[in-house]
Amino acid sequence: MACWEAVAVDGELSPEVGGLLASERGRRELSCLLRSRDEALRSKVRKHLVALGWRIVAKRNAAMAPRLQYLRPPNCNLSKASYCSLPDLILALAFSDDAAIAAAGGNGNQQQQEEDAIGEYVAFMASSGGSSNSTRRKKRKISELLLTTTCAGAGAAVVKKCTATSTRRKKKKKMKRAASAASRVVLHPTLTNDGGCAYWRGRTLVSVLMEEGILVARDKVTCNGRVGLVTGDGVIRCTCCGKAFTVAEFEAHHSRRGSSSPWARVFLNKDGRPLSQCLVELMRRDRDMTTTRGSSGTRMKQACLDPGGDSVCSICNDGGDLLLCDHCPAAYHGDCLGLIGRPQEGEGAGAGADIADDDHWFCPCCRCAACGGTDFDPAPDGDVVTTDRSVIYCEQCEREYHVGCAVEHQLQEPWLCSPGCGKVFRRLQGLAGASIPTSTPGVSLVILRRRRPHQQQEEEQEALAHGKLRAALDVLHECFVPLVEPRTQTDLAADIVFNRESQLRRLHFRGYHVVGLEKGGELVTAATLRVYGNSVAELPLVGTRFAHRRQGMLRLLMTELERMLRHQDMGVQRLLLPAVPDLLHMWKCLGFSPMTHSDRLLHHAHTILCFQGTTMCQKTLLPPAA
């Protein structure tokens, strides 16, 4: 087994990193920046940490890829001795007094740089009376050095004092403008020339390909013999007219007509590949994200292969005294199911519970939605057994039925338990992949979902859908701290976006869609949506990119989403979502209200995703059908 070895990193205090570590908001922003895979920024942060006493060690995994670990210095008060993730380390600093030390370290080393730059600037300005081009260039270079070393602290005042030594008013005004621009760079590190943060850049598919290194800025592309340049903003700038286009717009611009597959009609100059093949390469790199169990056709219930019970309640996501289901790994609080005390043998178990003769307890999800029974004949893996006691899942609401209880419905593929579920399923299938105009010009509503393995499509079409889901995942990563599920140690946001499946209903995300707003080819707002028939839908994650906040995007998304759910082909009655305390008032302004305990009991048959510390809210969209 490989051993951990020290990584040789030269310590270097960074004013930019120190400035971000000086405030909690800056530390949160820096953590988000590090998830954008900007290696230049990561290297800068590592050097800053090493200069503060941190040690970095590494070893190679089975695939021979290096794994890094960050070891805290002896005088650090963080609870963990080591961290495997650089963004997590920065987040840990956000709740520790050591962040102040880290920031002070960056500012402390800066004083000598400021003094050296100021001294050199004043001496040169005093001694250089000439006005040759070389002299002017040297003055500008030293001025830039001075601004770089002083803009992070109180150096703006020094800049003004130094510019006062000049006798020419024009030079003085120019220096002030440069100082103002430099101070904005510190406040918004995404605007620095070294690339910095990605969250002020466009979140287009081209941006995703650039972050993966599949495309790079200034790559040349051609369409019908016309050339364009890939830009750092994730668009293509046409060389003949200088305008910026998305891939679809660039293809339409030069073919004079739209194409159903524009990515296949735009080619890279360097190797002749169509951009659609770049998306295929991205999908193949992300194969772990796209891997699901993905049963085809009608789904039958199998014997549970997970012997261990869950450690948190499937309804409130909290621990404590839990009831464990004897059919699946799910666990529940008795109070979350409306039970008074623990169920005893032979007693009725109240809402959502069932007691068998041998004192077994079964959760609400393991009961036939028609007869309430819990006995079933497990289907062998890969086989479809249709005895009366076999259990079949509804493709839309995920509730289970005995085949014998569902004989009045034809066992078609996919199987749907009711006309209501059928209408919702067909409506969502028709909207998946569509771009729907909204009430705001230039902004469209998009609905995305990972295709099931049995849904045949060309690899390039699948890769395009995958690329859009990756862009949506990046939006959620920008808006939320890492959501790592302790049981699976996976990224919960990625599990939801890519519909990962599990025998534990709390972690079974098969039915999720991604809905969002697209503007100029860029996904600016993303949300995860699951519709349980026409009774209820849930919206656990909603996020808007930082660069597009305070522009009414959330309100627009909710308006368009509610209009879609109210449509006669869906007729969804309620929309649920978990609200963090700081945003509860905002959701109330949008028509949501906190759910009572009795409200939550109405939906115990569905595993509504909840997070610790949040308040479940609901909004009535339509009155229940009479």
XYZ file of N, CA and C in Angstrom, residues 235-404:
510
model
N -18.670 31.652 -25.127
C -19.387 31.890 -26.379
C -18.384 31.828 -27.523
N -18.899 31.945 -28.747
C -18.054 31.941 -29.947
C -18.153 33.316 -30.598
N -17.005 33.953 -30.797
C -16.986 35.270 -31.420
C -16.647 35.097 -32.902
N -17.572 35.525 -33.732
C -17.405 35.392 -35.181
C -16.321 36.352 -35.664
N -15.383 35.863 -36.468
C -14.287 36.712 -36.948
C -14.718 37.616 -38.090
N -15.851 37.321 -38.724
C -16.257 38.147 -39.859
C -17.067 39.358 -39.417
N -17.812 39.251 -38.326
C -18.631 40.378 -37.882
C -18.319 40.826 -36.460
N -17.530 40.035 -35.712
C -17.145 40.417 -34.357
C -18.205 40.189 -33.308
N -19.356 39.601 -33.672
C -20.431 39.374 -32.706
C -20.221 38.057 -31.972
N -20.767 37.989 -30.733
C -20.663 36.779 -29.912
C -21.937 35.958 -30.058
N -21.774 34.643 -30.206
C -22.904 33.746 -30.419
C -22.760 32.504 -29.532
N -23.898 31.884 -29.239
C -23.869 30.518 -28.726
C -23.561 29.594 -29.890
N -23.355 28.307 -29.607
C -23.050 27.366 -30.691
C -24.207 27.306 -31.689
N -25.445 27.213 -31.179
C -26.603 27.140 -32.066
C -26.740 28.426 -32.885
N -26.512 29.564 -32.263
C -26.613 30.833 -32.974
C -25.509 30.977 -34.028
N -24.296 30.511 -33.688
C -23.184 30.592 -34.638
C -23.465 29.733 -35.862
N -24.022 28.543 -35.632
C -24.346 27.657 -36.750
C -25.455 28.264 -37.606
N -26.494 28.825 -36.958
C -27.587 29.447 -37.708
C -27.102 30.694 -38.446
N -26.150 31.413 -37.867
C -25.626 32.645 -38.461
C -24.948 32.364 -39.802
N -24.293 31.212 -39.906
C -23.531 30.926 -41.126
C -24.223 29.939 -42.054
N -25.239 29.239 -41.546
C -25.973 28.353 -42.452
C -27.271 29.001 -42.921
N -27.604 30.156 -42.272
C -28.819 30.913 -42.614
C -30.086 30.122 -42.320
N -29.950 29.064 -41.562
C -31.142 28.323 -41.151
C -30.764 27.527 -39.911
N -31.718 27.320 -39.059
C -31.452 26.563 -37.841
C -31.296 25.081 -38.129
N -30.575 24.385 -37.290
C -30.365 22.942 -37.450
C -30.784 22.242 -36.176
N -31.274 21.017 -36.322
C -31.657 20.246 -35.137
C -30.443 19.741 -34.374
N -29.270 19.754 -35.024
C -28.041 19.305 -34.361
C -26.901 20.279 -34.675
N -26.980 21.517 -34.159
C -25.939 22.512 -34.490
C -24.565 22.126 -33.991
N -24.471 21.384 -32.865
C -23.167 21.001 -32.336
C -22.421 20.068 -33.284
N -23.159 19.345 -34.130
C -22.522 18.436 -35.083
C -22.073 19.167 -36.343
N -22.456 20.436 -36.498
C -22.136 21.187 -37.715
C -21.087 22.270 -37.490
N -20.571 22.359 -36.262
C -19.492 23.290 -35.938
C -18.263 22.461 -35.575
N -17.116 22.758 -36.227
C -15.943 21.889 -36.119
C -14.759 22.641 -35.508
N -13.938 21.892 -34.769
C -12.691 22.426 -34.233
C -11.628 22.441 -35.330
N -10.941 23.564 -35.475
C -9.902 23.655 -36.501
C -8.727 22.738 -36.210
N -8.372 22.603 -34.920
C -7.116 21.915 -34.593
C -7.142 20.420 -34.882
N -8.320 19.783 -34.819
C -8.357 18.341 -35.090
C -9.543 17.916 -35.952
N -10.384 18.886 -36.362
C -11.476 18.557 -37.272
C -12.678 17.906 -36.627
N -12.663 17.767 -35.301
C -13.801 17.134 -34.626
C -14.998 18.073 -34.576
N -16.228 17.547 -34.721
C -17.394 18.383 -34.442
C -17.509 18.606 -32.929
N -18.108 19.712 -32.534
C -18.245 19.991 -31.098
C -19.121 18.955 -30.403
N -19.966 18.265 -31.156
C -20.765 17.204 -30.544
C -19.877 16.105 -29.976
N -18.733 15.843 -30.623
C -17.810 14.828 -30.099
C -17.111 15.306 -28.827
N -16.964 16.621 -28.677
C -16.428 17.154 -27.419
C -17.389 16.865 -26.266
N -18.688 16.973 -26.536
C -19.687 16.645 -25.516
C -19.668 15.157 -25.191
N -19.451 14.324 -26.205
C -19.353 12.882 -25.965
C -18.152 12.581 -25.066
N -17.031 13.247 -25.322
C -15.842 13.061 -24.480
C -16.141 13.460 -23.038
N -16.850 14.565 -22.848
C -17.233 14.983 -21.494
C -18.094 13.925 -20.824
N -19.060 13.393 -21.535
C -19.948 12.372 -20.961
C -19.167 11.121 -20.579
N -18.216 10.728 -21.398
C -17.430 9.529 -21.083
C -16.538 9.764 -19.876
N -16.034 11.004 -19.712
C -15.243 11.304 -18.513
C -16.104 11.225 -17.255
N -17.368 11.610 -17.396
C -18.279 11.648 -16.255
C -19.066 10.354 -16.120
N -18.522 9.254 -16.592
C -19.279 8.003 -16.622
C -19.781 7.609 -15.240
N -19.030 7.940 -14.158
C -19.486 7.590 -12.810
C -20.766 8.337 -12.450
N -20.948 9.565 -13.008
C -22.171 10.317 -12.738
C -23.370 9.690 -13.446
N -23.143 9.153 -14.637
C -24.241 8.669 -15.451
C -24.598 7.222 -15.164
N -23.826 6.543 -14.336
C -24.082 5.135 -14.054
C -25.228 5.003 -13.065
N -26.276 4.327 -13.468
C -27.401 4.025 -12.591
C -27.801 2.580 -12.822
N -28.607 2.075 -11.890
C -29.073 0.704 -12.079
C -29.985 0.617 -13.296
N -30.843 1.635 -13.452
C -31.606 1.824 -14.671
C -32.325 0.618 -15.211
N -33.310 0.084 -14.499
C -34.083 -1.025 -15.020
C -34.892 -0.573 -16.219
N -35.134 -1.470 -17.130
C -35.892 -1.133 -18.330
C -37.311 -1.649 -18.193
N -38.236 -0.923 -18.840
C -39.624 -1.376 -18.850
C -40.263 -1.307 -17.477
N -41.149 -2.248 -17.221
C -41.884 -2.304 -15.962
C -40.948 -2.729 -14.843
N -40.984 -2.029 -13.735
C -40.080 -2.319 -12.620
C -40.789 -3.159 -11.574
N -40.118 -4.236 -11.151
C -40.652 -5.144 -10.133
C -39.811 -5.037 -8.868
N -40.424 -5.219 -7.734
C -39.722 -5.135 -6.454
C -38.895 -6.389 -6.225
N -37.660 -6.176 -5.803
C -36.747 -7.284 -5.524
C -36.458 -7.350 -4.033
N -35.863 -8.456 -3.608
C -35.474 -8.588 -2.202
C -34.402 -7.558 -1.879
N -34.460 -7.000 -0.672
C -33.512 -5.968 -0.277
C -32.116 -6.570 -0.105
N -31.136 -5.940 -0.723
C -29.759 -6.419 -0.648
C -28.929 -5.643 0.358
N -29.530 -4.663 1.015
C -28.823 -3.832 1.986
C -29.209 -4.289 3.397
N -28.315 -5.006 4.082
C -28.690 -5.554 5.397
C -28.723 -4.513 6.508
N -28.072 -3.380 6.345
C -27.984 -2.393 7.409
C -29.111 -1.390 7.351
N -29.665 -1.035 8.506
C -30.714 -0.032 8.570
C -30.142 1.377 8.492
N -30.989 2.318 8.112
C -30.570 3.700 8.002
C -30.360 4.291 9.395
N -29.562 5.363 9.463
C -29.246 5.987 10.759
C -30.026 7.262 10.993
N -30.819 7.698 10.016
C -31.624 8.905 10.171
C -33.036 8.624 9.686
N -33.969 9.433 10.145
C -35.370 9.301 9.770
C -35.551 9.701 8.301
N -36.312 8.919 7.556
C -36.524 9.201 6.140
C -37.423 10.402 5.912
N -38.091 10.899 6.957
C -38.977 12.049 6.796
C -38.306 13.338 7.238
N -37.732 13.359 8.443
C -37.144 14.605 8.960
C -35.629 14.656 8.811
N -35.010 13.536 8.418
C -33.570 13.471 8.187
C -32.763 13.682 9.463
N -33.334 13.342 10.603
C -32.651 13.488 11.886
C -32.525 12.118 12.536
N -31.612 11.990 13.513
C -31.406 10.722 14.195
C -32.289 10.597 15.423
N -31.952 9.619 16.276
C -32.726 9.413 17.501
C -33.242 7.993 17.592
N -34.353 7.819 18.306
C -34.974 6.503 18.492
C -35.791 6.184 17.251
N -35.321 5.239 16.441
C -35.909 4.999 15.125
C -36.529 3.619 15.016
N -37.575 3.544 14.208
C -38.178 2.272 13.827
C -37.566 1.832 12.504
N -37.074 0.596 12.440
C -36.440 0.083 11.232
C -37.415 -0.801 10.477
N -37.544 -0.558 9.169
C -38.425 -1.361 8.334
C -37.813 -2.742 8.122
N -38.670 -3.764 8.077
C -38.188 -5.132 7.871
C -38.169 -5.535 6.403
N -38.556 -4.620 5.511
C -38.480 -4.907 4.079
C -37.366 -4.135 3.395
N -36.991 -2.976 3.948
C -36.003 -2.117 3.299
C -35.169 -1.436 4.381
N -34.098 -0.720 4.038
C -33.238 -0.113 5.074
C -33.821 1.140 5.728
N -35.024 1.563 5.357
C -35.559 2.832 5.833
C -35.813 2.814 7.341
N -35.676 4.004 7.965
C -35.924 4.174 9.393
C -36.789 5.419 9.588
N -37.600 5.399 10.650
C -38.538 6.491 10.896
C -38.670 6.752 12.391
N -38.960 8.015 12.721
C -39.452 8.330 14.057
C -40.935 7.988 14.115
N -41.347 7.426 15.231
C -42.767 7.145 15.379
C -43.613 8.400 15.254
N -43.119 9.512 15.806
C -43.880 10.756 15.765
C -44.020 11.274 14.335
N -42.989 11.044 13.481
C -43.065 11.509 12.101
C -44.126 10.762 11.304
N -44.519 9.566 11.786
C -45.565 8.801 11.132
C -46.903 8.914 11.858
N -46.950 9.725 12.922
C -48.187 9.861 13.677
C -48.423 8.719 14.636
N -47.366 7.971 14.991
C -47.494 6.861 15.937
C -47.276 7.364 17.362
N -48.031 6.850 18.303
C -47.847 7.179 19.717
C -47.123 6.012 20.355
N -45.848 6.205 20.677
C -45.043 5.114 21.215
C -44.675 4.133 20.116
N -43.952 3.095 20.488
C -43.538 2.085 19.522
C -44.678 1.111 19.317
N -44.944 0.654 18.073
C -46.034 -0.286 17.828
C -45.759 -1.620 18.495
N -46.800 -2.235 19.000
C -46.704 -3.530 19.642
C -47.376 -4.585 18.771
N -47.068 -5.820 19.031
C -47.603 -6.913 18.223
C -49.126 -6.909 18.290
N -49.757 -7.022 17.124
C -51.198 -7.111 17.073
C -51.911 -5.789 17.124
N -51.205 -4.672 17.375
C -51.846 -3.376 17.424
C -51.844 -2.740 16.042
N -52.844 -1.892 15.794
C -52.815 -1.072 14.592
C -51.698 -0.057 14.756
N -51.026 0.241 13.714
C -49.868 1.107 13.806
C -50.152 2.531 13.390
N -51.395 2.858 13.116
C -51.707 4.242 12.768
C -51.287 4.563 11.344
N -51.155 5.844 11.091
C -50.879 6.304 9.729
C -49.567 5.764 9.217
N -49.627 5.062 8.096
C -48.414 4.685 7.388
C -47.676 3.505 7.952
N -48.218 2.737 8.896
C -47.485 1.605 9.441
C -48.326 0.352 9.339
N -47.687 -0.804 9.446
C -48.394 -2.080 9.360
C -47.644 -3.094 10.220
N -48.364 -3.898 10.969
C -47.752 -4.908 11.832
C -48.171 -6.277 11.355
N -47.212 -7.113 11.027
C -47.501 -8.474 10.604
C -47.662 -9.363 11.833
N -48.104 -10.606 11.592
C -48.367 -11.514 12.709
C -47.103 -11.859 13.476
N -45.953 -11.815 12.859
C -44.706 -12.182 13.533
C -43.972 -10.968 14.086
N -44.725 -9.908 14.352
C -44.170 -8.713 15.000
C -43.153 -7.995 14.131
N -43.299 -8.075 12.827
C -42.467 -7.286 11.934
C -43.151 -5.948 11.694
N -42.293 -4.937 11.429
C -42.851 -3.600 11.150
C -42.400 -3.169 9.765
N -43.340 -2.596 8.988
C -43.052 -2.218 7.624
C -43.387 -0.748 7.425
N -42.513 -0.061 6.692
C -42.664 1.380 6.509
C -43.762 1.681 5.497
N -44.200 2.947 5.397
C -45.272 3.295 4.457
C -44.944 2.964 3.010
N -43.678 3.083 2.630
C -43.311 2.842 1.231
C -43.357 1.369 0.871
N -43.386 0.474 1.848
C -43.380 -0.963 1.589
C -44.776 -1.572 1.716
N -45.793 -0.756 1.525
C -47.169 -1.240 1.573
C -47.813 -1.062 0.207
N -48.631 -2.002 -0.182
C -49.386 -1.884 -1.421
C -50.335 -0.692 -1.307
N -50.279 0.207 -2.271
C -51.100 1.408 -2.226
C -52.576 1.105 -2.394
N -52.910 -0.124 -2.828
C -54.316 -0.487 -3.019
C -54.891 -1.209 -1.799
N -54.191 -2.255 -1.343
C -54.742 -3.059 -0.244
C -54.034 -2.826 1.082
N -52.897 -2.164 1.098
C -52.158 -1.917 2.332
C -51.321 -3.096 2.794
N -51.336 -4.212 2.062
C -50.574 -5.383 2.464
C -49.082 -5.213 2.252
N -48.308 -6.019 2.990
C -46.853 -5.906 2.914
C -46.183 -7.151 2.359
N -46.919 -8.264 2.220
C -46.307 -9.489 1.710
C -46.113 -9.366 0.204
N -45.020 -9.938 -0.299
C -44.761 -9.894 -1.734
C -43.802 -11.000 -2.108
N -43.815 -11.346 -3.390
C -42.892 -12.329 -3.946
C -41.758 -11.582 -4.625
N -40.530 -11.655 -4.080
C -39.421 -10.908 -4.684
C -39.157 -11.374 -6.106
N -38.852 -10.423 -6.971
C -38.501 -10.737 -8.355
C -37.004 -10.952 -8.442
N -36.548 -12.099 -8.973
C -35.098 -12.289 -9.151
C -34.528 -11.192 -10.036
N -33.273 -10.860 -9.788
C -32.614 -9.785 -10.528
C -32.631 -10.088 -12.024
N -33.204 -9.167 -12.778
C -33.236 -9.319 -14.224
C -34.463 -10.027 -14.755
N -35.276 -10.622 -13.873
C -36.471 -11.333 -14.324
C -37.719 -10.562 -13.933
N -38.779 -10.749 -14.649
C -40.072 -10.160 -14.327
C -41.014 -11.292 -13.956
N -41.390 -11.339 -12.712
C -42.286 -12.372 -12.210
C -43.623 -11.717 -11.919
N -44.679 -12.205 -12.520
C -45.976 -11.557 -12.385
C -46.977 -12.458 -11.686
N -46.618 -12.954 -10.518
C -47.606 -13.596 -9.672
C -48.458 -12.506 -9.035
N -49.570 -12.931 -8.432
C -50.449 -11.938 -7.813
C -49.760 -11.181 -6.694
N -48.753 -11.796 -6.056
C -48.081 -11.146 -4.922
C -46.773 -10.486 -5.343
N -46.458 -10.479 -6.617
C -45.328 -9.670 -7.077
C -45.716 -8.210 -6.926
N -44.714 -7.359 -6.738
C -44.969 -5.934 -6.527
C -44.401 -5.148 -7.693
N -45.206 -4.229 -8.209
C -44.844 -3.405 -9.351
C -44.852 -1.941 -8.922
N -43.918 -1.140 -9.477
C -43.813 0.287 -9.135
C -44.478 1.138 -10.211
N -45.154 2.197 -9.775
C -45.649 3.194 -10.714
C -44.470 4.054 -11.164
N -44.350 4.257 -12.450
C -43.215 4.995 -12.991
C -43.224 6.457 -12.567
N -44.396 7.033 -12.270
C -44.465 8.452 -11.953
C -44.447 8.725 -10.450
N -45.336 8.095 -9.692
C -45.428 8.428 -8.260
C -44.570 7.533 -7.385
N -43.987 6.438 -7.948
C -43.076 5.538 -7.247
C -43.762 4.714 -6.152
N -45.083 4.750 -6.070
C -45.768 3.897 -5.101
C -45.847 2.476 -5.649
N -45.982 1.496 -4.746
C -45.938 0.103 -5.167
C -47.317 -0.551 -5.018
N -47.572 -1.532 -5.889
C -48.848 -2.235 -5.941
C -48.589 -3.725 -6.147
N -49.419 -4.549 -5.509
C -49.430 -5.960 -5.874
C -49.964 -6.090 -7.302
N -49.386 -7.004 -8.069
C -49.883 -7.233 -9.418
C -51.343 -7.656 -9.376
N -51.700 -8.451 -8.377
C -53.090 -8.877 -8.252
C -54.039 -7.727 -7.959
